[in-house]
């Protein structure tokens, strides 16, 4: 799960990290009062107006504006709220800005980068810092990898001070700023651990002209599997930032991701679902979605899966590919018959059922009289569904 | 011969009185798996599954009283990590964790503990292991398998079944099939399994099924290039997966670099593995590779 910058900063602040803070507004009529409150509470004339969307690259897309005074801040706030912000992470469609964060402004002397994430191949978390903050870290990694310092953290020991020291030295800090940075890095690790994050990233972490070290941005991704022990964080979920069909699918324990193609598919198991998308492409079609119905596909899940796939108007044919293990094919077949009867499908449906009770399933489909194209094996199924999508 | 489990494995089922545990333990017994004990804290002393399996309060007790040496875990995600650690400290040698949804921070610690204790963990979030006609330590449909000499390794459950089905259709049976799971941190890697199959005299060919995300397939292929004498066939799912989106499995996400399907397929090929472009070709490619060897 992703959260907004202002939410990430709130979590960071809970762990003692000094963050650039402010207030959020969602309605235009609240813009004025929010800016004034930030100016008063943080004792500042200049502020920063920041679009709150989950995608990165907001600054480049025009979603973050330094504002030297109230009038400029109000103008920026009006422009940013409701804008369709396009960044390299939102794709062409962009993302509607529904929340704007007005924060205090700092005079920046240096910008750094700091992030913690999982290193899968080492089986440890890796803490990375760089003296080159404020820019895309991918670029630093590609062009000047020597400017990124890393430490790997033993999961049983946690981060040790010698590791934080190494990172703070790598930033070239001295004196009080060095001590402050070390403390922030330790707090950042503590936060990462405690909230079950999969990524925490601060870009930039700044040194102010008066020698303070401040967190200027916060990117926090959480482990969905651990949300059961963080009810407060789970409540931060912003459904507006997610695809409505994916949200709807989630309610029925379906794992759905919308793609741009013309062939819908419904499969049990993530690996088989990906392989099904791939073979549709090889057969000359384009997959319209990823949909894993999971290990307990019932008539009800099949029906809801159909409904969600068909809400995408690009879909010209649907392939159902089930390899029954625990899932019984006869139950899936009943679901297909029920769905086709109730929803009155307007596109061709190809069905391939294999594994537990596959024979019974084929009999159910044959007897039902519903208009379904049976297939044997994945190659046959892919070819048939692509032909159907093309109208052949 | 086979790898990891066989008819002599003495199985303890952790979480045996839960609905998942009950259902799958019964299926495993029906397959002929040698289940000697179950564990559910607080239910020690009863017998379950028509009085066939004694239940204990702890894995330690189950080991002491029944000589259990292998475990399978069906406990809910919040308790799964601790169940693995309990098994490991009780001296269990092979632990299969079926549970889906174990937090990754928990798994980091678990992985460290099982490595230190010398416990072989398979999973979590996996279908388990089956040594054909001897031991089903998992949730896969046993009837699709046929005894033979191909070893199967996969990150995905149903894709494993698909591969087994294709192998059977071209007349190739299996020694052991193992689902290692699709999470970012798992106990046994693809390379570990290849190493075990290479050392198993009964296994004559190896199928590896990977997917987008992580470096595991690449590490395995590079190791296999210098160390494996047996013919290998590989498949990578997710050629059409968009970057940055998690495709079901927590680990199946393209995050840049060598973790795309395309890159993995290329490297597998460079390492001498016959790569199936289409999932439908796995069986035929293995057959061709076996005929050549």
XYZ file of C-alpha atoms in Angstrom:
685
model
C 0.000 0.000 0.000
C 1.156 3.515 -0.817
C 0.444 6.608 1.233
C 0.772 10.342 0.623
C 3.751 12.502 1.521
C 1.909 14.251 4.353
C 0.926 10.893 5.850
C 4.466 9.569 5.552
C 5.799 12.672 7.276
C 3.301 12.235 10.086
C 4.616 8.691 10.621
C 8.215 9.924 10.470
C 7.455 12.667 12.992
C 6.033 10.040 15.350
C 9.506 8.498 15.398
C 11.127 11.838 16.210
C 12.340 12.775 12.740
C 12.417 16.520 12.012
C 10.136 17.020 9.014
C 9.150 19.984 6.914
C 5.503 20.159 7.931
C 2.282 21.989 7.198
C -1.417 21.379 6.587
C -3.539 19.773 3.886
C -6.652 21.133 2.209
C -9.024 19.423 -0.210
C -11.508 22.205 -1.039
C -10.666 25.432 -2.800
C -12.482 27.508 -0.173
C -10.056 26.152 2.448
C -6.940 27.253 0.531
C -6.732 30.746 2.030
C -7.179 29.695 5.636
C -4.754 26.795 5.258
C -2.002 29.014 3.867
C -2.562 31.608 6.611
C -2.490 28.938 9.294
C 0.813 27.556 7.968
C 2.258 31.074 7.853
C 1.156 31.757 11.422
C 1.921 28.398 13.046
C 5.323 27.985 11.403
C 6.169 31.680 11.625
C 7.001 32.010 7.947
C 6.165 34.278 5.016
C 7.181 31.867 2.256
C 5.617 28.418 1.903
C 5.703 25.429 -0.462
C 2.534 24.203 -2.167
C 2.681 20.480 -2.915
C 0.262 18.263 -4.844
C -0.505 15.038 -2.961
C -0.641 12.082 -5.324
C 1.003 8.698 -4.902
C 3.156 8.895 -8.020
C 6.660 10.332 -7.875
C 8.120 13.083 -10.069
C 5.593 15.671 -8.830
C 8.063 18.565 -8.942
C 8.972 18.071 -12.583
C 5.307 17.726 -13.503
C 4.540 21.129 -11.985
C 2.900 19.856 -8.814
C 5.307 21.440 -6.299
C 5.691 25.236 -6.154
C 7.762 27.449 -3.905
C 5.701 30.483 -2.998
C 7.440 33.589 -1.552
C 4.250 35.193 -0.194
C 0.545 34.673 0.451
C -0.703 35.876 -2.944
C 1.687 33.634 -4.845
C 0.813 30.701 -2.560
C -2.898 31.168 -3.198
C -2.357 31.348 -6.935
C -0.275 28.161 -6.874
C -2.775 26.414 -4.606
C -5.635 27.240 -6.981
C -3.656 25.953 -9.957
C -2.553 22.724 -8.322
C -5.824 21.614 -6.702
C -7.834 19.800 -9.349
C -5.017 19.734 -11.893
C -4.359 16.564 -13.843
C -0.768 15.936 -12.853
C 1.321 13.978 -15.325
C 4.647 12.543 -14.200
C 6.884 9.739 -15.465
C 5.109 7.489 -12.951
C 1.465 8.366 -13.673
C 1.602 7.504 -17.372
C -0.202 9.464 -20.069
C -3.494 9.556 -18.218
C -2.068 11.590 -15.346
C -3.594 11.737 -11.882
C -6.186 14.185 -10.577
C -4.896 16.216 -7.605
C -7.476 16.039 -4.828
C -5.289 17.070 -1.906
C -2.811 19.924 -1.549
C -0.197 20.146 1.189
C 1.004 23.606 2.187
C 4.270 23.499 4.115
C 6.903 25.702 5.652
C 9.897 26.541 3.417
C 13.590 26.149 4.214
C 16.736 27.750 2.848
C 18.591 24.805 1.433
C 22.389 24.477 1.580
C 22.682 20.814 0.543
C 20.321 18.097 -0.707
C 20.845 14.431 0.134
C 19.095 11.152 -0.600
C 18.232 8.440 1.942
C 16.225 5.252 1.482
C 15.690 1.816 2.974
C 14.276 -1.114 1.079
C 14.522 -4.872 0.829
C 17.464 -6.456 -0.983
C 15.846 -9.717 -2.065
C 18.985 -11.503 -3.187
C 20.836 -10.771 0.062
C 17.807 -11.437 2.262
C 18.493 -8.209 4.158
C 17.312 -4.637 4.193
C 19.633 -2.180 2.502
C 20.045 1.431 3.648
C 21.253 3.732 0.872
C 22.319 7.355 1.045
C 23.764 9.723 -1.481
C 25.220 13.215 -1.431
C 23.336 13.738 -4.697
C 19.815 14.377 -3.422
C 16.872 16.049 -5.040
C 17.348 14.291 -8.365
C 16.289 10.892 -9.655
C 18.322 8.316 -7.790
C 18.180 5.952 -10.779
C 20.241 8.525 -12.660
C 22.828 8.756 -9.873
C 23.010 4.962 -9.714
C 23.613 4.727 -13.454
C 26.053 7.622 -13.887
C 27.912 8.025 -10.593
C 27.329 4.870 -8.533
C 30.309 5.771 -6.310
C 28.155 8.563 -4.897
C 25.763 6.062 -3.315
C 26.785 4.527 0.016
C 25.047 1.365 1.218
C 24.862 -0.718 4.371
C 23.038 -4.017 4.718
C 21.213 -4.572 7.969
C 21.141 -7.900 9.790
C 17.450 -8.595 10.465
C 18.153 -10.106 13.869
C 20.446 -7.296 15.067
C 18.816 -4.254 13.474
C 20.802 -1.197 12.455
C 23.922 -0.503 14.511
C 25.442 2.929 15.146
C 28.614 2.158 13.197
C 26.392 1.686 10.163
C 24.596 4.997 10.691
C 28.034 6.632 11.166
C 29.252 5.232 7.869
C 26.200 6.653 6.082
C 26.449 10.066 7.746
C 30.157 10.264 6.853
C 29.277 9.418 3.262
C 27.101 12.536 3.172
C 30.168 14.586 4.070
C 28.609 15.980 7.242
C 30.485 17.338 10.269
C 29.840 18.496 13.822
C 26.248 18.989 14.955
C 24.843 18.258 11.501
C 26.653 14.900 11.507
C 25.142 14.019 14.891
C 21.691 15.152 13.768
C 21.885 13.117 10.570
C 23.012 10.017 12.433
C 20.058 10.302 14.754
C 17.647 10.793 11.832
C 19.020 7.752 10.007
C 18.558 5.591 13.103
C 15.002 6.923 13.546
C 14.298 6.263 9.890
C 15.322 2.630 10.265
C 13.245 2.345 13.415
C 10.233 3.732 11.531
C 10.812 1.380 8.566
C 10.880 -1.611 10.919
C 8.030 -0.589 13.171
C 5.487 0.236 10.480
C 6.359 -2.793 8.288
C 7.401 -0.630 5.361
C 8.740 -2.072 2.132
C 10.249 1.265 1.102
C 10.965 4.456 2.980
C 12.606 7.152 0.927
C 13.558 10.728 1.768
C 14.485 12.731 -1.299
C 15.679 15.214 -0.449
C 16.977 15.172 3.066
C 18.358 18.688 3.412
C 20.990 20.638 5.284
C 19.619 24.143 5.846
C 21.737 27.256 5.578
C 21.555 27.538 9.368
C 22.902 23.999 9.819
C 19.787 21.908 10.519
C 19.028 18.550 8.908
C 15.384 18.263 7.782
C 13.213 15.689 6.015
C 11.722 17.488 2.997
C 9.819 14.645 1.349
C 8.553 11.217 2.361
C 7.806 8.224 0.197
C 6.472 5.307 2.214
C 5.214 1.965 0.850
C 3.739 -0.529 3.291
C 3.636 -4.316 3.226
C -0.007 -5.237 2.521
C 0.540 -8.517 4.332
C 1.375 -6.678 7.570
C -1.511 -4.203 7.611
C -3.410 -6.464 10.016
C -1.142 -5.197 12.783
C -1.303 -1.519 11.761
C -4.971 -0.564 11.745
C -4.110 3.155 12.009
C -1.922 3.005 8.910
C -4.396 0.841 6.986
C -6.919 3.653 7.528
C -4.632 6.003 5.545
C -5.450 4.158 2.316
C -6.667 6.584 -0.370
C -8.947 4.711 -2.767
C -9.001 7.721 -5.115
C -5.436 6.898 -6.060
C -6.351 3.377 -7.155
C -8.140 1.991 -10.200
C -11.856 1.668 -9.293
C -12.131 -1.748 -10.960
C -9.153 -3.015 -8.979
C -10.735 -1.745 -5.770
C -14.034 -3.429 -6.692
C -12.246 -6.701 -7.483
C -10.479 -6.588 -4.121
C -13.850 -6.695 -2.349
C -14.409 -10.180 -3.785
C -10.853 -11.381 -3.096
C -10.086 -11.161 -6.787
C -6.696 -9.912 -7.856
C -7.342 -7.757 -10.938
C -5.064 -5.446 -12.885
C -6.361 -3.617 -15.922
C -4.249 -3.602 -19.086
C -4.817 -2.127 -22.534
C -5.631 -5.171 -24.681
C -8.759 -6.752 -26.165
C -8.743 -10.257 -24.671
C -10.021 -10.620 -21.128
C -8.842 -13.526 -19.022
C -9.807 -15.223 -15.783
C -7.318 -17.676 -14.294
C -6.599 -19.401 -10.989
C -3.120 -18.691 -9.643
C -0.846 -15.709 -10.285
C 1.809 -17.595 -12.263
C -0.701 -19.313 -14.538
C -2.522 -15.984 -14.972
C 0.678 -14.308 -16.174
C 1.468 -17.263 -18.457
C -2.059 -17.021 -19.888
C -1.580 -13.323 -20.685
C 1.717 -14.181 -22.346
C 0.274 -16.923 -24.544
C -2.602 -14.658 -25.618
C 0.011 -12.214 -26.847
C 1.952 -14.980 -28.609
C -1.254 -16.032 -30.365
C -1.612 -12.513 -31.759
C -3.930 -10.908 -29.204
C -3.371 -8.399 -26.423
C -4.346 -9.237 -22.832
C -6.940 -6.834 -21.407
C -6.228 -7.716 -17.799
C -4.568 -9.858 -15.174
C -7.137 -11.667 -13.056
C -6.326 -14.278 -10.458
C -9.473 -15.773 -8.934
C -7.405 -17.418 -6.203
C -7.554 -20.826 -4.626
C -11.230 -20.872 -3.767
C -13.003 -19.947 -6.998
C -16.743 -20.421 -6.507
C -19.710 -19.651 -8.725
C -19.946 -16.264 -7.025
C -16.294 -15.298 -7.634
C -16.525 -16.385 -11.259
C -19.600 -14.218 -11.733
C -17.981 -11.158 -10.171
C -14.840 -11.758 -12.188
C -16.903 -11.720 -15.382
C -18.647 -8.529 -14.383
C -15.342 -6.742 -13.768
C -13.680 -8.012 -16.955
C -16.679 -6.935 -19.042
C -16.803 -3.458 -17.530
C -13.804 -2.814 -19.783
C -15.272 -1.931 -23.179
C -12.126 -2.925 -25.050
C -12.736 -6.583 -24.235
C -13.795 -8.468 -27.368
C -13.477 -12.036 -26.032
C -12.820 -13.759 -22.717
C -10.660 -16.755 -21.870
C -11.283 -18.753 -18.719
C -8.299 -20.904 -17.858
C -8.589 -22.988 -14.709
C -6.238 -25.734 -13.593
C -8.159 -27.328 -10.767
C -6.171 -28.466 -7.797
C -8.060 -27.506 -4.714
C -10.464 -25.619 -6.944
C -12.966 -28.064 -8.410
C -13.596 -27.548 -12.111
C -17.253 -28.600 -11.854
C -17.904 -25.720 -9.453
C -16.204 -23.296 -11.815
C -18.277 -24.664 -14.698
C -21.467 -24.052 -12.704
C -20.268 -20.513 -12.075
C -19.631 -19.949 -15.752
C -23.085 -21.219 -16.721
C -24.717 -19.089 -14.031
C -22.770 -15.982 -15.023
C -23.428 -16.382 -18.728
C -27.129 -16.921 -18.066
C -27.509 -14.010 -15.648
C -25.238 -11.460 -17.274
C -26.192 -12.299 -20.863
C -22.674 -12.154 -22.259
C -22.246 -10.277 -25.506
C -18.707 -11.423 -26.260
C -17.452 -14.941 -27.067
C -16.150 -16.965 -24.114
C -13.501 -19.668 -24.453
C -13.205 -22.105 -21.557
C -10.326 -24.401 -20.727
C -10.718 -26.527 -17.606
C -8.141 -29.062 -16.491
C -7.402 -30.965 -13.286
C -9.797 -31.879 -10.481
C -13.249 -32.885 -11.836
C -12.478 -31.554 -15.339
C -14.620 -34.249 -17.003
C -17.687 -33.444 -14.912
C -17.112 -29.779 -15.731
C -17.095 -30.405 -19.463
C -20.366 -32.305 -19.155
C -21.944 -29.429 -17.250
C -20.908 -26.957 -19.934
C -22.042 -29.212 -22.777
C -25.456 -29.886 -21.186
C -26.118 -26.266 -20.237
C -26.619 -25.155 -23.816
C -24.857 -21.825 -23.133
C -22.778 -20.491 -25.975
C -19.250 -21.360 -24.874
C -16.232 -22.359 -26.932
C -14.471 -25.292 -25.249
C -10.707 -25.635 -25.573
C -8.133 -28.315 -24.766
C -4.724 -27.156 -23.592
C -3.418 -23.618 -23.375
C -2.277 -23.264 -26.969
C -5.681 -24.234 -28.338
C -7.398 -21.946 -25.830
C -5.235 -18.947 -26.713
C -5.699 -19.433 -30.438
C -9.456 -19.785 -30.106
C -9.907 -16.723 -27.928
C -7.737 -14.549 -30.172
C -9.667 -15.701 -33.251
C -12.906 -14.922 -31.452
C -11.660 -11.461 -30.450
C -10.770 -10.724 -34.060
C -14.228 -11.832 -35.139
C -13.048 -14.936 -37.012
C 15.524 -41.619 -4.531
C 13.974 -38.167 -4.764
C 14.638 -34.894 -3.006
C 13.665 -33.510 0.413
C 10.836 -35.928 1.226
C 10.009 -39.606 0.663
C 7.880 -42.427 2.096
C 9.988 -42.517 5.261
C 9.569 -38.812 6.080
C 7.811 -38.479 9.435
C 5.393 -35.604 9.061
C 3.953 -33.278 11.694
C 1.141 -30.949 10.587
C 1.207 -27.576 12.378
C -2.299 -26.137 12.558
C -3.906 -29.542 12.004
C -7.230 -28.713 13.698
C -7.916 -25.620 11.574
C -10.109 -25.975 8.491
C -7.200 -25.776 6.040
C -5.125 -28.137 8.152
C -7.962 -30.663 8.438
C -8.774 -30.655 4.737
C -5.230 -30.944 3.468
C -3.975 -33.358 6.131
C -6.747 -35.729 5.077
C -5.796 -35.367 1.406
C -2.167 -36.003 2.305
C -3.078 -39.128 4.291
C -5.147 -40.387 1.365
C -2.105 -39.974 -0.863
C -0.164 -42.210 1.516
C 1.869 -39.517 3.255
C 3.336 -40.668 6.561
C 1.714 -38.161 8.943
C 2.745 -39.051 12.494
C 1.525 -36.036 14.443
C -0.373 -32.777 14.475
C 0.179 -29.660 16.558
C -2.374 -27.169 17.833
C -1.506 -25.342 21.072
C -4.231 -26.072 23.633
C -5.543 -29.174 21.859
C -2.811 -31.588 22.880
C -4.027 -35.067 23.852
C -6.822 -35.513 21.330
C -6.707 -37.563 18.166
C -7.948 -36.156 14.905
C -8.892 -37.288 11.386
C -10.819 -40.408 12.481
C -8.353 -41.052 15.287
C -5.528 -41.476 12.837
C -3.330 -38.585 14.028
C -2.380 -37.665 17.617
C -2.360 -33.921 18.400
C 0.282 -32.243 20.591
C 0.590 -28.812 22.182
C 4.026 -28.130 20.744
C 6.293 -29.294 17.949
C 8.885 -30.225 20.557
C 6.466 -32.732 22.143
C 5.505 -34.112 18.740
C 9.164 -34.684 17.911
C 9.891 -36.333 21.273
C 6.927 -38.675 21.153
C 6.645 -39.551 17.481
C 10.082 -38.914 15.994
C 8.670 -36.359 13.542
C 11.404 -34.873 11.337
C 9.413 -32.954 8.708
C 6.695 -30.362 9.132
C 3.988 -28.643 7.123
C 2.422 -25.390 8.327
C -1.218 -24.330 7.865
C -1.437 -21.604 10.510
C -2.793 -18.096 9.771
C -0.354 -15.368 8.598
C 0.073 -13.556 11.948
C 1.396 -16.763 13.531
C 3.132 -18.450 10.605
C 6.592 -16.965 11.165
C 6.628 -18.155 14.741
C 5.422 -21.601 13.691
C 8.450 -21.939 11.402
C 10.795 -20.820 14.181
C 9.184 -23.270 16.610
C 9.700 -26.137 14.163
C 13.275 -25.086 13.551
C 14.170 -24.999 17.252
C 12.433 -28.355 17.782
C 14.954 -29.884 15.387
C 12.682 -30.410 12.370
C 14.842 -30.813 9.271
C 12.407 -29.889 6.483
C 9.620 -27.325 6.994
C 7.046 -26.454 4.348
C 5.073 -23.261 5.017
C 1.881 -23.138 2.938
C 0.533 -19.949 4.551
C -0.021 -17.032 2.193
C 0.438 -13.459 3.411
C 3.332 -13.696 5.854
C 4.770 -10.174 6.438
C 8.131 -9.724 4.753
C 9.799 -8.293 7.874
C 8.862 -11.506 9.681
C 10.322 -13.595 6.878
C 13.656 -11.757 7.002
C 14.102 -12.878 10.604
C 12.786 -16.385 9.929
C 15.185 -16.867 7.028
C 18.129 -15.913 9.237
C 17.017 -18.321 11.985
C 16.446 -21.325 9.719
C 19.804 -20.735 8.035
C 21.564 -20.600 11.400
C 19.793 -23.745 12.644
C 20.335 -25.659 9.420
C 16.595 -26.111 8.808
C 15.424 -26.500 5.219
C 12.403 -24.175 4.816
C 10.255 -24.310 1.681
C 7.891 -21.372 1.138
C 5.987 -19.540 2.482
C 3.038 -19.036 0.124
C 3.792 -22.172 -1.843
C 2.007 -25.390 -2.873
C 4.616 -27.587 -1.144
C 6.536 -30.668 -2.260
C 5.406 -33.928 -3.787
C 7.579 -36.989 -4.249
C 5.426 -39.015 -6.581
C 3.697 -42.061 -5.071
C 5.542 -41.573 -1.756
C 4.852 -38.316 0.001
C 2.611 -35.348 -0.680
C 3.730 -32.555 1.613
C 1.498 -29.849 0.222
C -1.766 -28.871 -1.400
C -1.217 -29.953 -5.010
C -3.570 -32.458 -6.671
C -1.570 -35.669 -6.399
C -3.464 -37.510 -9.111
C -2.003 -35.402 -11.931
C 1.536 -36.664 -11.212
C 3.149 -39.803 -12.600
C 6.285 -41.458 -11.278
C 9.287 -40.825 -13.505
C 12.612 -39.036 -13.663
C 11.978 -35.314 -14.133
C 12.433 -32.838 -11.295
C 10.106 -29.817 -11.332
C 10.817 -26.479 -9.576
C 8.364 -23.595 -9.682
C 7.503 -20.291 -8.048
C 3.818 -20.762 -8.833
C 1.215 -23.345 -7.834
C -1.120 -23.824 -10.757
C 1.699 -23.257 -13.238
C 3.432 -26.230 -11.611
C 0.326 -28.332 -12.255
C 0.284 -27.139 -15.858
C 3.911 -28.216 -16.320
C 3.330 -31.603 -14.665
C 0.292 -32.191 -16.866
C 2.276 -31.412 -20.017
C 5.110 -33.696 -18.908
C 2.691 -36.559 -18.326
C 1.090 -35.949 -21.723
C 4.447 -36.419 -23.472
C 5.168 -39.523 -21.419
C 7.501 -38.033 -18.825
C 6.931 -38.718 -15.129
C 8.408 -36.874 -12.150
C 10.652 -37.682 -9.220
C 9.776 -34.714 -7.055
C 7.934 -31.486 -7.821
C 8.555 -28.536 -5.563
C 6.773 -25.200 -5.379
C 9.131 -22.707 -3.782
C 6.642 -19.820 -3.566
C 6.361 -16.365 -5.073
C 7.149 -14.147 -2.085
C 10.136 -11.767 -1.999
C 11.853 -13.738 0.773
C 11.588 -17.531 0.655
C 13.406 -20.309 2.443
C 14.593 -22.471 -0.436
C 15.719 -20.900 -3.687
C 15.598 -22.184 -7.216
C 19.352 -22.727 -7.115
C 19.042 -24.819 -3.925
C 16.520 -27.094 -5.646
C 18.595 -27.452 -8.807
C 21.545 -28.453 -6.637
C 19.432 -31.128 -4.922
C 18.083 -32.482 -8.224
C 21.571 -32.561 -9.761
C 22.732 -34.698 -6.819
C 19.739 -37.045 -7.045
C 20.650 -40.052 -9.234
C 17.026 -40.827 -10.060
C 16.352 -37.366 -11.532
C 17.452 -37.193 -15.174
C 16.052 -33.848 -16.283
C 14.966 -30.594 -14.610
C 12.154 -28.110 -15.346
C 12.428 -24.645 -13.770
C 9.491 -22.243 -13.845
C 10.109 -18.680 -12.804
C 8.455 -15.333 -13.184
C 9.188 -11.621 -13.255
C 10.763 -9.935 -10.217
C 13.961 -10.593 -8.284
C 17.183 -12.240 -9.375
C 16.565 -15.837 -8.310
C 16.204 -17.348 -11.795
C 19.380 -15.639 -12.940
C 21.410 -16.786 -9.940
C 20.101 -20.309 -10.490
C 20.893 -20.300 -14.217
C 24.433 -19.003 -13.703
C 25.068 -21.676 -11.103
C 23.547 -24.377 -13.311
C 25.753 -23.404 -16.229
C 28.881 -24.590 -14.402
C 27.419 -27.284 -12.175
C 24.543 -29.121 -13.820
C 25.026 -32.115 -16.117
C 21.317 -32.853 -16.676
C 19.129 -31.354 -19.413
C 17.109 -28.374 -18.231
C 14.036 -26.580 -19.542
C 13.002 -23.139 -18.302
C 9.955 -20.927 -18.528
C 9.455 -17.386 -17.229
C 5.918 -16.063 -16.705
C 5.108 -12.383 -17.089
C 6.364 -11.387 -20.541
C 3.344 -9.103 -20.869
C 3.342 -7.776 -17.290
C 3.630 -3.979 -17.047
C 6.525 -2.611 -14.955
C 5.828 -1.437 -11.435
C 2.680 -3.506 -10.954
C 2.570 -6.397 -8.550
C 1.162 -9.381 -10.449
C -0.519 -11.347 -7.688
C 2.551 -12.763 -5.975
C 4.178 -10.261 -3.648
C 7.469 -10.907 -5.402
C 6.206 -10.678 -8.968
C 6.942 -7.079 -9.801
C 9.264 -5.669 -12.413
C 11.340 -2.987 -10.718
C 13.937 -2.354 -13.381
C 17.040 -4.114 -14.690
C 17.425 -7.845 -15.023
C 14.122 -8.791 -13.441
C 11.989 -8.650 -16.611
C 10.841 -11.870 -18.283
C 12.801 -10.940 -21.390
C 16.103 -10.507 -19.519
C 15.617 -13.694 -17.534
C 14.769 -15.723 -20.643
C 17.850 -14.412 -22.405
C 20.154 -15.245 -19.490
C 18.620 -18.705 -18.998
C 19.267 -19.377 -22.673
C 22.850 -18.143 -22.414
C 23.376 -20.542 -19.536
C 22.406 -23.540 -21.655
C 18.819 -23.962 -20.484
C 16.216 -24.687 -23.207
C 13.794 -21.786 -22.799
C 10.099 -22.253 -23.585
C 8.837 -19.098 -25.286
C 5.278 -20.306 -24.807
C 3.991 -22.007 -21.672
C 2.481 -24.679 -23.943
C 5.955 -25.825 -25.051
C 7.341 -26.904 -21.656
C 6.466 -30.596 -22.083
C 7.631 -30.885 -25.686
C 10.917 -29.105 -24.993
C 11.679 -31.410 -22.079
C 10.892 -34.418 -24.222
C 13.208 -33.187 -26.964
C 15.942 -32.445 -24.438
C 15.640 -35.922 -22.913
C 15.835 -37.581 -26.301
C 18.987 -35.645 -27.142
C 20.781 -36.465 -23.892
